[in-house]
Short mmCIF file of C-alpha atoms in Angstrom, two decimals:
data_model
loop_
_atom_site.label_atom_id
_atom_site.label_comp_id
_atom_site.label_asym_id
_atom_site.label_seq_id
_atom_site.Cartn_x
_atom_site.Cartn_y
_atom_site.Cartn_z
CA UNK A 1034 -6.08 -3.91 19.81
CA UNK A 1035 -6.70 -6.69 22.32
CA UNK A 1036 -9.57 -8.42 20.69
CA UNK A 1037 -7.85 -8.76 17.31
CA UNK A 1038 -4.67 -9.94 18.44
CA UNK A 1039 -6.03 -13.10 20.07
CA UNK A 1040 -5.42 -14.45 16.79
CA UNK A 1041 -2.11 -12.80 15.88
CA UNK A 1042 0.20 -13.91 13.10
CA UNK A 1043 3.58 -12.25 12.78
CA UNK A 1044 5.24 -11.82 9.41
CA UNK A 1045 9.18 -11.66 9.76
CA UNK A 1046 10.19 -9.46 7.22
CA UNK A 1047 13.81 -10.40 5.51
CA UNK A 1048 13.54 -7.59 2.99
CA UNK A 1049 11.34 -9.00 0.23
CA UNK A 1050 9.02 -6.69 -1.82
CA UNK A 1051 6.43 -9.27 -1.53
CA UNK A 1052 6.24 -9.11 2.29
CA UNK A 1053 3.21 -6.87 2.47
CA UNK A 1054 1.50 -9.13 0.06
CA UNK A 1055 1.91 -12.04 2.69
CA UNK A 1056 0.29 -9.89 5.09
CA UNK A 1057 -2.79 -9.18 2.66
CA UNK A 1058 -3.35 -13.00 2.03
CA UNK A 1059 -3.33 -13.66 5.86
CA UNK A 1060 -5.94 -10.98 6.40
CA UNK A 1061 -7.91 -12.22 3.45
CA UNK A 1062 -8.31 -15.30 5.77
CA UNK A 1063 -9.52 -13.15 8.36
CA UNK A 1064 -6.62 -13.50 10.63
CA UNK A 1065 -4.97 -10.40 12.08
CA UNK A 1066 -1.11 -10.12 11.33
CA UNK A 1067 1.57 -7.57 11.75
CA UNK A 1068 5.07 -7.27 10.12
CA UNK A 1069 8.27 -6.87 12.33
CA UNK A 1070 11.84 -6.71 11.16
CA UNK A 1071 13.80 -10.00 11.06
CA UNK A 1072 16.19 -9.10 13.79
CA UNK A 1073 13.38 -8.81 16.36
CA UNK A 1074 14.06 -10.91 19.48
CA UNK A 1075 12.33 -14.04 20.01
CA UNK A 1076 11.20 -13.07 23.53
CA UNK A 1077 9.27 -9.70 21.91
CA UNK A 1078 7.58 -11.87 19.44
CA UNK A 1079 6.72 -14.75 21.73
CA UNK A 1080 5.54 -12.32 24.34
CA UNK A 1081 2.70 -11.31 22.07
CA UNK A 1082 1.69 -15.04 21.92
CA UNK A 1083 1.29 -15.21 18.14
CA UNK A 1084 -0.58 -18.26 16.59
CA UNK A 1085 2.02 -18.56 13.98
CA UNK A 1086 5.05 -16.96 12.50
CA UNK A 1087 5.85 -16.46 8.78
CA UNK A 1088 9.25 -15.94 7.49
CA UNK A 1089 9.24 -13.71 4.25
CA UNK A 1090 11.30 -13.85 1.15
CA UNK A 1091 14.19 -11.48 0.63
CA UNK A 1092 17.03 -10.58 -1.81
CA UNK A 1093 20.04 -12.09 0.01
CA UNK A 1094 21.82 -15.31 -0.06
CA UNK A 1095 21.65 -17.10 3.17
CA UNK A 1096 25.22 -18.28 2.97
CA UNK A 1097 26.69 -14.86 2.47
CA UNK A 1098 28.37 -12.76 5.14
CA UNK A 1099 25.99 -10.36 6.80
CA UNK A 1100 22.90 -12.14 5.28
CA UNK A 1101 19.62 -11.34 7.47
CA UNK A 1102 19.19 -14.04 10.24
CA UNK A 1103 16.30 -14.44 12.84
CA UNK A 1104 16.43 -15.29 16.42
CA UNK A 1105 17.30 -19.10 16.52
CA UNK A 1106 14.99 -19.48 19.66
CA UNK A 1107 12.00 -19.11 17.32
CA UNK A 1108 12.62 -22.82 16.16
CA UNK A 1109 12.43 -24.18 19.68
CA UNK A 1110 9.32 -22.29 20.79
CA UNK A 1111 6.68 -24.75 19.36
CA UNK A 1112 5.04 -21.86 17.41
CA UNK A 1113 4.09 -22.77 13.94
CA UNK A 1114 6.57 -21.25 11.47
CA UNK A 1115 6.04 -21.05 7.59
CA UNK A 1116 9.18 -20.06 5.61
CA UNK A 1117 8.68 -18.68 2.20
CA UNK A 1118 11.72 -18.59 -0.46
CA UNK A 1119 14.46 -16.96 1.59
CA UNK A 1120 12.50 -17.98 4.70
CA UNK A 1121 12.70 -21.44 3.56
CA UNK A 1122 16.58 -21.17 2.85
CA UNK A 1123 17.19 -19.75 6.16
CA UNK A 1124 15.27 -22.47 7.95
CA UNK A 1125 17.27 -24.90 6.05
CA UNK A 1126 20.65 -23.40 6.85
CA UNK A 1127 19.79 -22.84 10.55
CA UNK A 1128 18.59 -26.36 11.38
CA UNK A 1129 21.33 -28.32 9.41
CA UNK A 1130 20.12 -28.57 5.87
CA UNK A 1131 22.06 -27.46 2.64
CA UNK A 1132 21.55 -24.58 0.46
CA UNK A 1133 23.43 -24.06 -2.90
CA UNK A 1134 23.29 -21.61 -5.72
CA UNK A 1135 20.89 -23.07 -8.19
CA UNK A 1136 22.35 -24.46 -11.31
CA UNK A 1137 19.11 -23.25 -13.18
CA UNK A 1138 17.58 -20.13 -11.71
CA UNK A 1139 13.72 -20.45 -11.60
CA UNK A 1140 11.61 -17.29 -12.24
CA UNK A 1141 8.04 -17.23 -13.17
CA UNK A 1142 5.26 -19.80 -13.48
CA UNK A 1143 6.58 -23.26 -12.60
CA UNK A 1144 4.90 -26.65 -12.48
CA UNK A 1145 5.18 -27.93 -8.95
CA UNK A 1146 4.95 -31.82 -8.33
CA UNK A 1147 3.25 -32.35 -5.23
CA UNK A 1148 4.89 -35.24 -3.34
CA UNK A 1149 2.70 -35.20 -0.16
CA UNK A 1150 -1.04 -34.12 -0.68
CA UNK A 1151 -1.59 -33.21 2.84
CA UNK A 1152 -0.99 -30.42 5.45
CA UNK A 1153 -0.30 -27.25 3.22
CA UNK A 1154 -1.07 -29.26 0.06
CA UNK A 1155 -4.25 -31.18 1.36
CA UNK A 1156 -6.76 -31.38 -1.61
CA UNK A 1157 -4.30 -30.72 -4.16
CA UNK A 1158 -3.46 -32.43 -7.27
CA UNK A 1159 -0.25 -34.22 -8.31
CA UNK A 1160 0.62 -31.06 -10.27
CA UNK A 1161 0.02 -27.55 -9.50
CA UNK A 1162 1.27 -24.07 -10.78
CA UNK A 1163 3.49 -21.88 -8.51
CA UNK A 1164 5.31 -18.66 -8.88
CA UNK A 1165 9.18 -19.03 -8.40
CA UNK A 1166 11.88 -16.29 -8.01
CA UNK A 1167 15.01 -17.58 -6.60
CA UNK A 1168 18.67 -18.06 -7.20
CA UNK A 1169 19.65 -20.42 -4.53
CA UNK A 1170 18.16 -23.65 -3.71
CA UNK A 1171 17.63 -26.31 -0.97
CA UNK A 1172 19.46 -29.50 -2.03
CA UNK A 1173 19.14 -31.15 1.23
CA UNK A 1174 16.34 -30.62 3.85
CA UNK A 1175 17.39 -30.42 7.64
CA UNK A 1176 17.18 -33.79 9.80
CA UNK A 1177 13.47 -34.59 10.44
CA UNK A 1178 12.03 -32.89 7.37
CA UNK A 1179 10.18 -34.54 4.65
CA UNK A 1180 10.17 -33.25 1.19
CA UNK A 1181 6.59 -32.34 0.25
CA UNK A 1182 7.00 -30.91 -3.39
CA UNK A 1183 9.67 -30.49 -6.08
CA UNK A 1184 10.07 -29.06 -9.60
CA UNK A 1185 12.21 -30.06 -12.48
CA UNK A 1186 15.20 -27.80 -11.22
CA UNK A 1187 14.38 -27.62 -7.53
CA UNK A 1188 14.70 -31.02 -5.69
CA UNK A 1189 13.03 -29.52 -2.50
CA UNK A 1190 10.35 -27.07 -3.30
CA UNK A 1191 8.45 -27.61 -0.27
CA UNK A 1192 9.42 -29.36 3.07
CA UNK A 1193 8.01 -29.69 6.66
CA UNK A 1194 8.61 -31.23 10.12
CA UNK A 1195 5.13 -31.98 11.62
CA UNK A 1196 6.43 -32.59 15.02
CA UNK A 1197 8.23 -29.25 15.49
CA UNK A 1198 5.55 -27.45 13.54
CA UNK A 1199 7.92 -26.05 10.81
CA UNK A 1200 6.88 -25.61 7.25
CA UNK A 1201 8.55 -24.08 4.26
CA UNK A 1202 7.93 -23.49 0.53
CA UNK A 1203 10.42 -22.28 -2.10
CA UNK A 1204 7.82 -20.64 -4.34
CA UNK A 1205 5.65 -17.53 -3.53
CA UNK A 1206 2.10 -18.58 -2.34
CA UNK A 1207 1.29 -14.91 -1.71
CA UNK A 1208 1.42 -13.63 -5.38
CA UNK A 1209 -1.76 -14.17 -7.51
CA UNK A 1210 0.33 -16.28 -10.09
CA UNK A 1211 0.26 -19.13 -7.51
CA UNK A 1212 -3.35 -19.91 -8.36
CA UNK A 1213 -3.77 -21.89 -4.95
CA UNK A 1214 -1.68 -19.80 -2.78
CA UNK A 1215 -4.38 -18.61 -0.62
CA UNK A 1216 -5.54 -22.28 -0.15
CA UNK A 1217 -1.98 -22.82 1.19
CA UNK A 1218 -2.19 -19.79 3.58
CA UNK A 1219 -5.57 -20.98 4.88
CA UNK A 1220 -4.31 -24.54 5.52
CA UNK A 1221 -1.29 -23.04 7.59
CA UNK A 1222 -3.62 -20.57 9.45
CA UNK A 1223 -6.49 -22.70 10.29
CA UNK A 1224 -5.35 -26.37 10.04
CA UNK A 1225 -1.77 -25.72 11.59
CA UNK A 1226 -2.03 -22.59 13.45
CA UNK A 1227 -5.44 -23.30 14.84
CA UNK A 1228 -6.84 -19.78 13.89
CA UNK A 1229 -10.60 -19.21 13.41
CA UNK A 1230 -10.71 -16.08 11.22
CA UNK A 1231 -12.04 -13.74 14.00
CA UNK A 1232 -10.73 -10.62 12.21
CA UNK A 1233 -12.95 -8.24 10.16
CA UNK A 1234 -13.59 -4.61 9.76
CA UNK A 1235 -16.36 -4.61 12.33
CA UNK A 1236 -13.92 -5.83 15.14
CA UNK A 1237 -11.15 -3.49 13.65
CA UNK A 1238 -13.76 -0.49 13.83
CA UNK A 1239 -14.52 -1.35 17.63
CA UNK A 1240 -11.09 -1.91 18.60
CA UNK A 1241 -9.88 1.32 16.67
CA UNK A 1242 -12.43 3.61 18.38
CA UNK A 1243 -11.64 2.15 21.68
CA UNK A 1244 -7.82 2.40 21.17
CA UNK A 1245 -8.22 6.29 20.01
CA UNK A 1246 -10.24 6.98 23.13
CA UNK A 1247 -7.67 5.45 25.26
CA UNK A 1248 -4.82 7.34 23.42
CA UNK A 1249 -6.38 10.77 23.47
CA UNK A 1250 -7.96 10.45 26.82
CA UNK A 1251 -11.06 12.33 28.05
CA UNK A 1252 -9.84 15.83 27.42
CA UNK A 1253 -7.37 15.61 24.45
CA UNK A 1254 -8.11 17.39 21.30
CA UNK A 1255 -7.05 16.50 17.81
CA UNK A 1256 -6.83 18.12 14.21
CA UNK A 1257 -7.10 15.84 11.09
CA UNK A 1258 -5.38 16.46 7.83
CA UNK A 1259 -8.13 16.21 5.72
CA UNK A 1260 -7.54 16.26 1.82
CA UNK A 1261 -10.93 14.89 0.68
CA UNK A 1262 -9.49 11.64 -0.47
CA UNK A 1263 -10.61 8.06 0.87
CA UNK A 1264 -7.81 7.73 3.39
CA UNK A 1265 -8.05 11.11 5.03
CA UNK A 1266 -12.04 10.90 4.88
CA UNK A 1267 -12.09 7.53 6.70
CA UNK A 1268 -9.55 8.40 9.16
CA UNK A 1269 -11.37 11.60 10.19
CA UNK A 1270 -14.83 10.04 10.64
CA UNK A 1271 -13.25 7.20 12.58
CA UNK A 1272 -11.70 9.63 14.97
CA UNK A 1273 -14.72 11.79 14.99
CA UNK A 1274 -16.72 8.62 16.10
CA UNK A 1275 -14.16 8.11 18.82
CA UNK A 1276 -13.76 11.62 20.47
CA UNK A 1277 -16.50 13.61 18.68
CA UNK A 1278 -16.20 17.44 18.39
CA UNK A 1279 -12.85 17.38 20.14
CA UNK A 1280 -11.64 16.48 16.63
CA UNK A 1281 -11.14 19.44 14.23
CA UNK A 1282 -10.64 18.73 10.55
CA UNK A 1283 -8.19 21.03 8.83
CA UNK A 1284 -8.30 21.03 5.08
CA UNK A 1285 -5.31 22.85 3.54
CA UNK A 1286 -5.65 24.05 0.01
CA UNK A 1287 -2.12 24.00 -1.07
CA UNK A 1288 -2.80 24.90 -4.66
CA UNK A 1289 -2.04 21.27 -5.54
CA UNK A 1290 -5.47 19.67 -5.25
CA UNK A 1291 -7.74 18.28 -7.97
CA UNK A 1292 -10.37 20.52 -9.60
CA UNK A 1293 -13.24 21.31 -7.40
CA UNK A 1294 -11.63 19.35 -4.46
CA UNK A 1295 -11.73 22.01 -1.75
CA UNK A 1296 -15.49 22.84 -2.52
CA UNK A 1297 -16.16 19.00 -2.30
CA UNK A 1298 -14.48 18.71 0.99
CA UNK A 1299 -16.59 21.43 2.63
CA UNK A 1300 -19.74 20.00 1.20
CA UNK A 1301 -19.26 16.52 2.39
CA UNK A 1302 -17.63 16.97 5.93
CA UNK A 1303 -19.16 20.32 7.05
CA UNK A 1304 -22.61 20.05 5.55
CA UNK A 1305 -23.20 16.34 5.67
CA UNK A 1306 -21.25 15.05 8.69
CA UNK A 1307 -21.32 18.21 10.65
CA UNK A 1308 -17.60 17.71 11.51
CA UNK A 1309 -15.84 20.98 12.74
CA UNK A 1310 -13.87 22.03 9.66
CA UNK A 1311 -11.10 24.74 9.07
CA UNK A 1312 -10.29 25.56 5.46
CA UNK A 1313 -6.77 27.07 5.10
CA UNK A 1314 -5.65 28.80 1.73
CA UNK A 1315 -1.95 28.20 1.55
CA UNK A 1316 -1.36 27.85 -2.06
CA UNK A 1317 1.04 30.97 -2.13
CA UNK A 1318 3.09 29.40 0.88
CA UNK A 1319 3.31 25.96 -0.73
CA UNK A 1320 4.22 27.16 -4.28
CA UNK A 1321 6.74 29.65 -3.14
CA UNK A 1322 8.71 26.92 -1.37
CA UNK A 1323 8.54 24.68 -4.37
CA UNK A 1324 9.61 27.29 -6.93
CA UNK A 1325 12.42 25.99 -8.86
CA UNK A 1326 12.57 22.59 -7.25
CA UNK A 1327 12.70 19.64 -9.70
CA UNK A 1328 13.69 16.60 -7.61
CA UNK A 1329 10.77 14.57 -6.58
CA UNK A 1330 11.78 13.46 -3.27
CA UNK A 1331 12.66 17.26 -2.36
CA UNK A 1332 9.26 18.17 -3.29
CA UNK A 1333 7.80 15.42 -1.24
CA UNK A 1334 9.80 16.39 1.81
CA UNK A 1335 9.07 20.29 1.26
CA UNK A 1336 5.32 19.35 1.13
CA UNK A 1337 5.42 17.10 4.02
CA UNK A 1338 7.30 19.69 6.07
CA UNK A 1339 4.96 22.54 5.03
CA UNK A 1340 1.89 20.36 5.89
CA UNK A 1341 3.13 19.91 9.51
CA UNK A 1342 3.96 23.52 10.08
CA UNK A 1343 0.68 24.81 8.84
CA UNK A 1344 -1.19 22.21 11.12
CA UNK A 1345 0.84 23.41 14.02
CA UNK A 1346 0.08 26.95 13.27
CA UNK A 1347 -3.60 26.13 12.92
CA UNK A 1348 -3.65 23.91 16.11
CA UNK A 1349 -2.09 27.04 18.05
CA UNK A 1350 -4.97 29.34 16.72
CA UNK A 1351 -7.41 26.66 17.97
CA UNK A 1352 -6.06 26.47 21.45
CA UNK A 1353 -4.45 23.33 23.08
CA UNK A 1354 -4.20 20.69 20.40
CA UNK A 1355 -2.29 17.58 21.41
CA UNK A 1356 -2.77 15.15 18.31
CA UNK A 1357 -2.51 15.20 14.68
CA UNK A 1358 -4.59 12.50 12.71
CA UNK A 1359 -3.39 11.21 9.23
CA UNK A 1360 -4.76 8.89 6.78
CA UNK A 1361 -1.54 7.01 6.28
CA UNK A 1362 -1.90 3.56 4.74
CA UNK A 1363 0.34 0.38 5.08
CA UNK A 1364 1.61 0.94 1.40
CA UNK A 1365 2.91 4.24 2.19
CA UNK A 1366 4.78 2.82 5.10
CA UNK A 1367 6.35 0.15 3.09
CA UNK A 1368 7.22 2.00 0.15
CA UNK A 1369 8.83 4.63 2.46
CA UNK A 1370 11.33 1.85 3.58
CA UNK A 1371 10.22 2.24 7.24
CA UNK A 1372 10.68 -1.52 7.70
CA UNK A 1373 13.70 -3.78 6.17
CA UNK A 1374 12.44 -3.32 2.47
CA UNK A 1375 14.06 -1.00 0.28
CA UNK A 1376 12.84 2.57 -0.11
CA UNK A 1377 10.73 3.18 -3.10
CA UNK A 1378 9.89 6.86 -2.53
CA UNK A 1379 9.23 9.03 0.51
CA UNK A 1380 5.56 9.49 1.25
CA UNK A 1381 4.94 12.97 2.47
CA UNK A 1382 3.19 11.71 5.60
CA UNK A 1383 5.81 8.90 6.39
CA UNK A 1384 9.29 9.45 5.05
CA UNK A 1385 8.61 13.10 4.39
CA UNK A 1386 7.91 14.10 8.06
CA UNK A 1387 10.23 16.67 9.76
CA UNK A 1388 12.52 15.20 12.49
CA UNK A 1389 10.89 17.43 15.05
CA UNK A 1390 6.99 17.95 15.58
CA UNK A 1391 5.07 19.33 18.31
CA UNK A 1392 1.86 17.08 17.86
CA UNK A 1393 1.62 13.59 18.44
CA UNK A 1394 0.40 11.52 15.52
CA UNK A 1395 -2.66 9.45 15.20
CA UNK A 1396 -2.59 6.97 12.21
CA UNK A 1397 -5.55 4.74 12.75
CA UNK A 1398 -5.34 3.33 9.32
CA UNK A 1399 -1.61 2.72 9.17
CA UNK A 1400 -1.75 -1.15 8.81
CA UNK A 1401 -4.79 -1.23 6.31
CA UNK A 1402 -4.72 -1.55 2.73
CA UNK A 1403 -6.84 0.57 0.29
CA UNK A 1404 -9.72 -1.94 0.00
CA UNK A 1405 -9.91 -2.49 3.72
CA UNK A 1406 -10.21 1.23 4.20
CA UNK A 1407 -13.12 1.41 1.84
CA UNK A 1408 -14.70 -1.53 3.74
CA UNK A 1409 -14.32 0.43 6.83
CA UNK A 1410 -15.55 3.61 5.35
CA UNK A 1411 -18.90 1.78 4.45
CA UNK A 1412 -19.04 0.74 8.05
CA UNK A 1413 -18.87 4.24 8.97
CA UNK A 1414 -21.55 5.43 6.65
CA UNK A 1415 -19.35 7.46 4.13
CA UNK A 1416 -21.03 8.15 0.84
CA UNK A 1417 -20.03 6.19 -2.15
CA UNK A 1418 -18.62 9.15 -4.15
CA UNK A 1419 -16.05 9.50 -1.44
CA UNK A 1420 -15.20 5.90 -0.80
CA UNK A 1421 -14.64 5.10 -4.44
CA UNK A 1422 -12.88 8.19 -5.42
CA UNK A 1423 -9.65 7.28 -7.13
CA UNK A 1424 -6.45 7.49 -4.85
CA UNK A 1425 -4.64 10.82 -4.81
CA UNK A 1426 -0.92 11.31 -3.70
CA UNK A 1427 -0.59 13.30 -0.65
CA UNK A 1428 1.80 15.84 -2.43
CA UNK A 1429 -1.13 16.23 -4.78
CA UNK A 1430 -0.58 17.57 -8.39
CA UNK A 1431 3.03 18.40 -7.48
CA UNK A 1432 4.34 14.95 -8.21
CA UNK A 1433 2.19 14.84 -11.35
CA UNK A 1434 4.10 17.96 -12.71
CA UNK A 1435 7.56 16.62 -13.47
CA UNK A 1436 10.26 19.05 -12.86
CA UNK A 1437 9.54 22.51 -11.28
CA UNK A 1438 6.07 23.31 -10.30
CA UNK A 1439 4.40 26.46 -11.89
CA UNK A 1440 0.78 27.75 -11.53
CA UNK A 1441 0.63 27.32 -15.18
CA UNK A 1442 1.53 23.79 -15.33
CA UNK A 1443 -0.75 22.91 -12.37
CA UNK A 1444 -3.67 24.46 -14.32
CA UNK A 1445 -2.82 22.46 -17.31
CA UNK A 1446 -2.46 19.06 -15.39
CA UNK A 1447 -5.68 19.97 -13.28
CA UNK A 1448 -7.89 20.39 -16.21
CA UNK A 1449 -6.41 17.42 -18.26
CA UNK A 1450 -6.96 15.43 -15.04
CA UNK A 1451 -10.59 16.40 -14.78
CA UNK A 1452 -11.11 15.31 -18.35
CA UNK A 1453 -9.61 11.88 -17.73
CA UNK A 1454 -11.89 11.25 -14.91
CA UNK A 1455 -15.10 12.49 -16.61
CA UNK A 1456 -14.48 10.40 -19.74
CA UNK A 1457 -13.98 7.38 -17.74
CA UNK A 1458 -16.97 8.06 -15.76
CA UNK A 1459 -19.04 8.74 -18.85
CA UNK A 1460 -17.97 5.26 -20.14
CA UNK A 1461 -19.06 3.55 -17.00
CA UNK A 1462 -15.62 2.29 -16.28
CA UNK A 1463 -14.88 4.47 -13.06
CA UNK A 1464 -15.32 1.53 -10.50
CA UNK A 1465 -13.36 -0.81 -12.82
CA UNK A 1466 -10.40 1.36 -12.69
CA UNK A 1467 -8.21 1.62 -9.69
CA UNK A 1468 -6.58 4.94 -10.58
CA UNK A 1469 -6.72 7.21 -13.70
CA UNK A 1470 -5.15 10.72 -13.98
CA UNK A 1471 -2.97 12.86 -16.11
CA UNK A 1472 0.56 13.76 -15.87
CA UNK A 1473 2.46 16.65 -17.25
CA UNK A 1474 6.20 15.75 -18.28
CA UNK A 1475 8.86 18.41 -18.62
CA UNK A 1476 8.88 18.37 -22.45
CA UNK A 1477 7.24 20.05 -25.28
CA UNK A 1478 6.82 18.77 -28.94
CA UNK A 1479 5.87 20.25 -32.33
CA UNK A 1480 2.31 20.02 -33.45
CA UNK A 1481 -0.30 21.59 -35.87
CA UNK A 1482 -3.44 23.27 -34.71
CA UNK A 1483 -5.47 25.66 -36.96
CA UNK A 1484 -2.99 25.09 -39.87
CA UNK A 1485 -0.43 26.56 -37.60
CA UNK A 1486 2.73 25.16 -36.07
CA UNK A 1487 2.57 24.67 -32.30
CA UNK A 1488 5.21 23.94 -29.82
CA UNK A 1489 3.17 22.82 -26.79
CA UNK A 1490 3.37 20.30 -23.68
CA UNK A 1491 2.54 16.61 -24.06
CA UNK A 1492 0.10 15.24 -21.49
CA UNK A 1493 0.39 11.51 -20.39
CA UNK A 1494 -2.80 9.50 -19.31
CA UNK A 1495 -2.24 6.83 -16.83
CA UNK A 1496 -4.93 4.38 -15.85
CA UNK A 1497 -4.10 1.31 -13.61
CA UNK A 1498 -5.89 -1.78 -12.10
CA UNK A 1499 -4.93 -2.78 -8.82
CA UNK A 1500 -6.07 -4.30 -5.38
CA UNK A 1501 -3.89 -2.56 -3.09
CA UNK A 1502 -1.42 -0.35 -4.94
CA UNK A 1503 1.58 -2.51 -4.32
CA UNK A 1504 1.43 -4.06 -7.75
CA UNK A 1505 -0.66 -2.75 -10.70
CA UNK A 1506 -1.53 -3.39 -14.43
CA UNK A 1507 -2.24 -0.83 -16.86
CA UNK A 1508 -5.91 -0.69 -17.94
CA UNK A 1509 -6.87 -1.75 -21.60
CA UNK A 1510 -9.28 1.16 -21.88
CA UNK A 1511 -11.23 0.96 -25.11
CA UNK A 1512 -9.96 3.04 -27.89
CA UNK A 1513 -13.01 5.28 -28.11
CA UNK A 1514 -12.49 6.32 -24.60
CA UNK A 1515 -8.93 7.14 -25.17
CA UNK A 1516 -9.76 8.98 -28.31
CA UNK A 1517 -12.40 11.14 -26.51
CA UNK A 1518 -9.80 11.86 -23.72
CA UNK A 1519 -7.22 12.81 -26.05
CA UNK A 1520 -9.42 14.79 -28.32
CA UNK A 1521 -11.03 16.76 -25.29
CA UNK A 1522 -7.60 17.42 -23.86
CA UNK A 1523 -5.95 18.78 -27.04
CA UNK A 1524 -9.18 20.82 -27.62
CA UNK A 1525 -9.99 22.31 -24.35
CA UNK A 1526 -6.47 22.50 -22.30
CA UNK A 1527 -4.48 25.34 -23.66
CA UNK A 1528 -0.85 24.67 -24.06
CA UNK A 1529 -1.22 20.92 -24.95
CA UNK A 1530 -0.96 19.54 -28.35
CA UNK A 1531 -0.10 15.84 -27.74
CA UNK A 1532 -1.37 12.98 -25.44
CA UNK A 1533 0.06 9.76 -24.94
CA UNK A 1534 -0.88 6.61 -22.79
CA UNK A 1535 1.36 5.05 -20.24
CA UNK A 1536 1.17 1.20 -20.59
CA UNK A 1537 3.74 0.35 -18.09
CA UNK A 1538 2.89 -2.22 -15.07
CA UNK A 1539 4.00 -1.81 -11.54
CA UNK A 1540 6.61 -3.21 -11.08
CA UNK A 1541 8.87 -2.04 -13.01
CA UNK A 1542 7.17 1.33 -12.95
CA UNK A 1543 5.32 2.97 -9.78
CA UNK A 1544 1.78 4.18 -10.31
CA UNK A 1545 2.69 7.79 -10.04
CA UNK A 1546 5.40 9.22 -12.08
CA UNK A 1547 7.13 10.92 -9.17
#
């Protein structure tokens, strides 16, 4: 992506779960960025000529044995660096300052006293709110640094050395709880790094098409794993624009799709976009392999492996196929622990891929967030009903049926899920909700229906609001909508006598239950 990386910023990942949010904030400023592990050699980073480098936070203490360290040559390179939380503490330790365990651990919203209303804090008042989350603190900055901000319990909450172009903050400007965090990033990117904000979806589209054409070549052929969801749909149309009918979409009905989804895929992609499409009925195959499997990680890996095997078989039928296109997004990569962050869960198309594959992967959306994918989809001309369809996990309903998957359970959760979506659409709330669906736990409870005792399943309704799926809050749906959902599920879905509503945010929960 040569055009995009003319204004490249590198985010050095020290294992913080907020690292991906840093990338989001940089991109919101229309500057392209990539995340690399903390141990990446300085030569590899500087060889890409970044405009700036950002050190992320992380869970370690800098003075502990084995704590993550960066290549010290970065400090001498003259490239602007912004250290955040752990990144600030590491910068302090590396350059001769002092870090100690904090007498009072700060967590949550904190009042920041701005001592230098310039540079990162230009235009800010003497007091601003920020989000703290740290157990160690900088008690003395390195030689040459000035203290730019402090809090009641943190004597050095921000610092910088203008001559060496080194900046650091103890708080987290990337989270929404720091109200002026985006301004801080903008100051760093524009005023300090000299960026101009050239990155947008139009430039990404042009670069992606060119990159795909170069990778596939003039004769290469590809198949796309098309599920009907937003991600695979955008990936399919993007690659089709790049290589035309040398792309064949393959939709595998694994028996785990939403109600009416296979028919919708055919209608949109074959009839509207005229993209070559192969429909594969593999429900028996998938459900056979999933029989009796309760562990969610095992389910994901089984489904991931079967997906690849089915595509390899279909590719063999279609002649020489070289590539497999997938709609992998950046949150999938992060949560699968492919960087230095902890593994949250294996996504079927990332951590769940089999070790040996005969097709080369093309993942054109791998570094995009969901909202960026939707913008890209608009540029590609995808219809609104596809672009704004709620996210759906790659393993499908298998991870919304807790415990072993059976056809009966799938039918229950499929019908309940359709009701949830229908009622939210009827209330005019579909675009306001990031994701809404039904979950079937491995439990039954006593109820009364028609004056008779029942012992039937409980359905959990989950609805969340989010921007990127990395964090989420539960939706405060109107009571009348919840009542309509519960009433219809109990009345229309055989085998269910109770409906409950999940009011847990992410974190500590994930959006999906498995």
